[in-house]
GROMACS .gro file of C-alpha atoms in nm:
model
  212
    1UNK     CA    1  -0.553  -7.214   7.147
    2UNK     CA    2  -0.336  -7.360   7.414
    3UNK     CA    3  -0.160  -7.169   7.700
    4UNK     CA    4   0.200  -7.143   7.529
    5UNK     CA    5   0.055  -7.003   7.206
    6UNK     CA    6  -0.166  -6.772   7.402
    7UNK     CA    7   0.106  -6.638   7.616
    8UNK     CA    8   0.313  -6.575   7.289
    9UNK     CA    9   0.041  -6.424   7.104
   10UNK     CA   10  -0.061  -6.175   7.413
   11UNK     CA   11   0.271  -6.007   7.359
   12UNK     CA   12   0.227  -5.902   7.001
   13UNK     CA   13   0.069  -5.562   6.891
   14UNK     CA   14  -0.299  -5.583   6.822
   15UNK     CA   15  -0.261  -5.549   6.419
   16UNK     CA   16  -0.029  -5.843   6.408
   17UNK     CA   17  -0.216  -6.045   6.667
   18UNK     CA   18  -0.541  -6.005   6.442
   19UNK     CA   19  -0.356  -6.116   6.127
   20UNK     CA   20  -0.233  -6.423   6.292
   21UNK     CA   21  -0.560  -6.497   6.461
   22UNK     CA   22  -0.761  -6.477   6.125
   23UNK     CA   23  -0.489  -6.710   5.959
   24UNK     CA   24  -0.534  -6.968   6.244
   25UNK     CA   25  -0.920  -6.982   6.159
   26UNK     CA   26  -1.043  -6.753   6.401
   27UNK     CA   27  -1.289  -6.460   6.276
   28UNK     CA   28  -1.181  -6.110   6.351
   29UNK     CA   29  -1.363  -5.828   6.186
   30UNK     CA   30  -1.248  -5.482   6.076
   31UNK     CA   31  -1.152  -5.176   6.314
   32UNK     CA   32  -1.119  -5.446   6.587
   33UNK     CA   33  -0.864  -5.404   6.886
   34UNK     CA   34  -0.710  -5.685   7.113
   35UNK     CA   35  -0.475  -5.573   7.397
   36UNK     CA   36  -0.235  -5.753   7.592
   37UNK     CA   37  -0.466  -6.025   7.714
   38UNK     CA   38  -0.433  -6.386   7.749
   39UNK     CA   39  -0.664  -6.549   7.499
   40UNK     CA   40  -0.677  -6.929   7.575
   41UNK     CA   41  -0.999  -6.973   7.348
   42UNK     CA   42  -1.076  -7.222   7.089
   43UNK     CA   43  -1.258  -7.001   6.860
   44UNK     CA   44  -1.281  -6.638   6.841
   45UNK     CA   45  -1.552  -6.436   6.651
   46UNK     CA   46  -1.535  -6.090   6.662
   47UNK     CA   47  -1.758  -5.849   6.479
   48UNK     CA   48  -1.638  -5.515   6.333
   49UNK     CA   49  -1.553  -5.247   6.578
   50UNK     CA   50  -1.511  -5.501   6.888
   51UNK     CA   51  -1.270  -5.421   7.152
   52UNK     CA   52  -1.075  -5.634   7.388
   53UNK     CA   53  -0.850  -5.428   7.639
   54UNK     CA   54  -0.564  -5.517   7.837
   55UNK     CA   55  -0.513  -5.756   8.129
   56UNK     CA   56  -0.804  -6.007   8.062
   57UNK     CA   57  -0.763  -6.353   8.121
   58UNK     CA   58  -0.950  -6.624   7.911
   59UNK     CA   59  -0.854  -6.946   8.052
   60UNK     CA   60  -0.974  -7.269   7.851
   61UNK     CA   61  -1.282  -7.109   7.688
   62UNK     CA   62  -1.446  -7.283   7.402
   63UNK     CA   63  -1.591  -6.975   7.206
   64UNK     CA   64  -1.599  -6.615   7.263
   65UNK     CA   65  -1.840  -6.416   7.033
   66UNK     CA   66  -1.848  -6.043   7.025
   67UNK     CA   67  -2.119  -5.818   6.850
   68UNK     CA   68  -2.036  -5.514   6.655
   69UNK     CA   69  -1.919  -5.229   6.859
   70UNK     CA   70  -1.892  -5.448   7.192
   71UNK     CA   71  -1.634  -5.400   7.438
   72UNK     CA   72  -1.455  -5.602   7.709
   73UNK     CA   73  -1.252  -5.343   7.887
   74UNK     CA   74  -0.963  -5.449   8.135
   75UNK     CA   75  -0.875  -5.674   8.408
   76UNK     CA   76  -1.151  -5.932   8.384
   77UNK     CA   77  -1.111  -6.324   8.433
   78UNK     CA   78  -1.319  -6.565   8.215
   79UNK     CA   79  -1.246  -6.948   8.324
   80UNK     CA   80  -1.383  -7.300   8.225
   81UNK     CA   81  -1.220  -7.631   8.172
   82UNK     CA   82  -1.196  -7.883   7.907
   83UNK     CA   83  -1.477  -8.064   8.038
   84UNK     CA   84  -1.728  -7.778   7.994
   85UNK     CA   85  -1.905  -7.601   7.730
   86UNK     CA   86  -1.738  -7.252   7.800
   87UNK     CA   87  -1.889  -7.011   7.584
   88UNK     CA   88  -1.940  -6.627   7.625
   89UNK     CA   89  -2.147  -6.420   7.373
   90UNK     CA   90  -2.189  -6.042   7.403
   91UNK     CA   91  -2.415  -5.882   7.185
   92UNK     CA   92  -2.396  -5.561   6.970
   93UNK     CA   93  -2.266  -5.256   7.141
   94UNK     CA   94  -2.266  -5.427   7.493
   95UNK     CA   95  -1.979  -5.405   7.749
   96UNK     CA   96  -1.799  -5.535   8.041
   97UNK     CA   97  -1.604  -5.315   8.241
   98UNK     CA   98  -1.327  -5.389   8.515
   99UNK     CA   99  -1.235  -5.669   8.741
  100UNK     CA  100  -1.536  -5.906   8.687
  101UNK     CA  101  -1.535  -6.289   8.736
  102UNK     CA  102  -1.707  -6.505   8.465
  103UNK     CA  103  -1.721  -6.885   8.553
  104UNK     CA  104  -1.806  -7.043   8.218
  105UNK     CA  105  -1.868  -7.416   8.299
  106UNK     CA  106  -2.211  -7.338   8.127
  107UNK     CA  107  -2.253  -7.063   7.856
  108UNK     CA  108  -2.332  -6.686   7.948
  109UNK     CA  109  -2.498  -6.483   7.705
  110UNK     CA  110  -2.535  -6.105   7.735
  111UNK     CA  111  -2.770  -5.930   7.478
  112UNK     CA  112  -2.730  -5.621   7.279
  113UNK     CA  113  -2.680  -5.265   7.430
  114UNK     CA  114  -2.626  -5.412   7.781
  115UNK     CA  115  -2.369  -5.278   8.035
  116UNK     CA  116  -2.186  -5.483   8.301
  117UNK     CA  117  -2.096  -5.189   8.486
  118UNK     CA  118  -1.852  -5.098   8.790
  119UNK     CA  119  -1.629  -5.359   8.935
  120UNK     CA  120  -1.640  -5.725   9.096
  121UNK     CA  121  -1.944  -5.878   8.982
  122UNK     CA  122  -1.938  -6.261   8.978
  123UNK     CA  123  -2.115  -6.493   8.747
  124UNK     CA  124  -2.126  -6.850   8.837
  125UNK     CA  125  -2.263  -7.129   8.620
  126UNK     CA  126  -2.168  -7.431   8.849
  127UNK     CA  127  -2.206  -7.503   9.204
  128UNK     CA  128  -2.277  -7.793   9.469
  129UNK     CA  129  -2.631  -7.905   9.556
  130UNK     CA  130  -2.793  -8.197   9.761
  131UNK     CA  131  -2.914  -8.397   9.467
  132UNK     CA  132  -2.741  -8.368   9.223
  133UNK     CA  133  -2.431  -8.284   9.407
  134UNK     CA  134  -2.289  -8.107   9.115
  135UNK     CA  135  -2.476  -7.901   8.854
  136UNK     CA  136  -2.409  -7.644   8.586
  137UNK     CA  137  -2.672  -7.402   8.448
  138UNK     CA  138  -2.630  -7.125   8.199
  139UNK     CA  139  -2.663  -6.754   8.271
  140UNK     CA  140  -2.864  -6.526   8.050
  141UNK     CA  141  -2.898  -6.121   8.048
  142UNK     CA  142  -3.120  -5.971   7.784
  143UNK     CA  143  -3.083  -5.649   7.575
  144UNK     CA  144  -3.069  -5.276   7.713
  145UNK     CA  145  -2.982  -5.386   8.071
  146UNK     CA  146  -2.744  -5.219   8.305
  147UNK     CA  147  -2.574  -5.432   8.581
  148UNK     CA  148  -2.428  -5.221   8.873
  149UNK     CA  149  -2.131  -5.315   9.062
  150UNK     CA  150  -2.064  -5.607   9.282
  151UNK     CA  151  -2.357  -5.802   9.176
  152UNK     CA  152  -2.369  -6.183   9.210
  153UNK     CA  153  -2.540  -6.421   8.986
  154UNK     CA  154  -2.592  -6.800   9.075
  155UNK     CA  155  -2.619  -7.083   8.816
  156UNK     CA  156  -2.945  -7.051   8.597
  157UNK     CA  157  -3.007  -6.677   8.668
  158UNK     CA  158  -3.176  -6.498   8.400
  159UNK     CA  159  -3.244  -6.125   8.360
  160UNK     CA  160  -3.477  -6.018   8.104
  161UNK     CA  161  -3.453  -5.714   7.865
  162UNK     CA  162  -3.484  -5.351   7.976
  163UNK     CA  163  -3.394  -5.405   8.340
  164UNK     CA  164  -3.160  -5.218   8.581
  165UNK     CA  165  -2.988  -5.441   8.853
  166UNK     CA  166  -2.879  -5.241   9.167
  167UNK     CA  167  -2.541  -5.254   9.307
  168UNK     CA  168  -2.458  -5.536   9.519
  169UNK     CA  169  -2.779  -5.733   9.428
  170UNK     CA  170  -2.775  -6.128   9.430
  171UNK     CA  171  -2.960  -6.283   9.132
  172UNK     CA  172  -3.086  -6.617   9.237
  173UNK     CA  173  -3.344  -6.737   8.981
  174UNK     CA  174  -3.500  -6.682   8.653
  175UNK     CA  175  -3.660  -6.337   8.621
  176UNK     CA  176  -3.782  -6.378   8.265
  177UNK     CA  177  -4.089  -6.186   8.207
  178UNK     CA  178  -3.996  -5.881   8.416
  179UNK     CA  179  -3.903  -5.603   8.185
  180UNK     CA  180  -3.864  -5.214   8.245
  181UNK     CA  181  -3.792  -5.269   8.604
  182UNK     CA  182  -3.527  -5.224   8.875
  183UNK     CA  183  -3.427  -5.530   9.045
  184UNK     CA  184  -3.229  -5.511   9.368
  185UNK     CA  185  -3.158  -5.671   9.696
  186UNK     CA  186  -3.034  -6.001   9.839
  187UNK     CA  187  -3.218  -6.207   9.695
  188UNK     CA  188  -3.293  -5.970   9.414
  189UNK     CA  189  -3.662  -5.884   9.337
  190UNK     CA  190  -3.850  -5.596   9.157
  191UNK     CA  191  -3.819  -5.276   9.333
  192UNK     CA  192  -4.007  -5.034   9.102
  193UNK     CA  193  -4.105  -5.007   8.719
  194UNK     CA  194  -3.900  -4.801   8.486
  195UNK     CA  195  -4.058  -4.561   8.222
  196UNK     CA  196  -4.048  -4.724   7.889
  197UNK     CA  197  -4.015  -4.376   7.731
  198UNK     CA  198  -3.692  -4.314   7.954
  199UNK     CA  199  -3.408  -4.159   7.767
  200UNK     CA  200  -3.186  -4.445   7.852
  201UNK     CA  201  -3.414  -4.684   7.654
  202UNK     CA  202  -3.473  -4.427   7.373
  203UNK     CA  203  -3.116  -4.455   7.245
  204UNK     CA  204  -3.039  -4.616   6.911
  205UNK     CA  205  -2.742  -4.773   7.051
  206UNK     CA  206  -2.458  -4.739   7.314
  207UNK     CA  207  -2.166  -4.568   7.187
  208UNK     CA  208  -1.832  -4.697   7.378
  209UNK     CA  209  -1.519  -4.498   7.410
  210UNK     CA  210  -1.325  -4.701   7.150
  211UNK     CA  211  -1.600  -4.609   6.873
  212UNK     CA  212  -1.516  -4.328   6.667
   0.00000   0.00000   0.00000
C-alpha cells in the first residue's frame, strides 16, 4: 500500500476506510472494524466480523488474512521487508491481544479459536546461524491454543492444536504431534496432559468483545 497512503488512510473513520480499501482491491467483509492503525499491507483479506483495534503497526507486510470473528486488539507491531514473504494468517475467532511483536520475514499462521493473550510475546522468523549465517523459517500455531504473556517463539517453532503455552515460555522447536498439553519452560516442553473433555475445548467458538 505504501507508507504515505497508509498514514493518510489511518486517520479516516473505519467505515470510510473500509470503503476505500475495497475500492483499492482489498477484500473487507461485512461488520468489520479497522481502528487508527498503520496498514502498510499489500493485500488485506478480512472475513466478516473481523476487528483491528487502534495503535497497531503493519510495516511492509505482503498479506494479512483474518478469519471470521477474529480480532487484533491494540498496540501490536508487525514487520517485514520487501525482500521477504511477510504473511500473517489469523483463523476464525482467534485473537491477538496487546503489545506483541511479530517478525514476518517468513509467514506466521495462527489457527482458529486460538488466543495470543497478555502482553509482550515475541515471534521471530529470522535469525543468525553458523551455516547458513542467515536463515528464515515460518512459525505455526494450531487451533484452540492459548499463548500466555511474554512468550518467545524462535524461527521454525510450531505448536499443534489444543495446547496451552505457559507465561514466559521459550518455544524452540517443532512441537507437532503434541496435543491437549501444557507446554512451558525455557526451553518449553510438555508439563502435563490437558483433559480432552475440558470446558475450554468444548466451546463451539471463542466469542470476542467486538462480536454481538
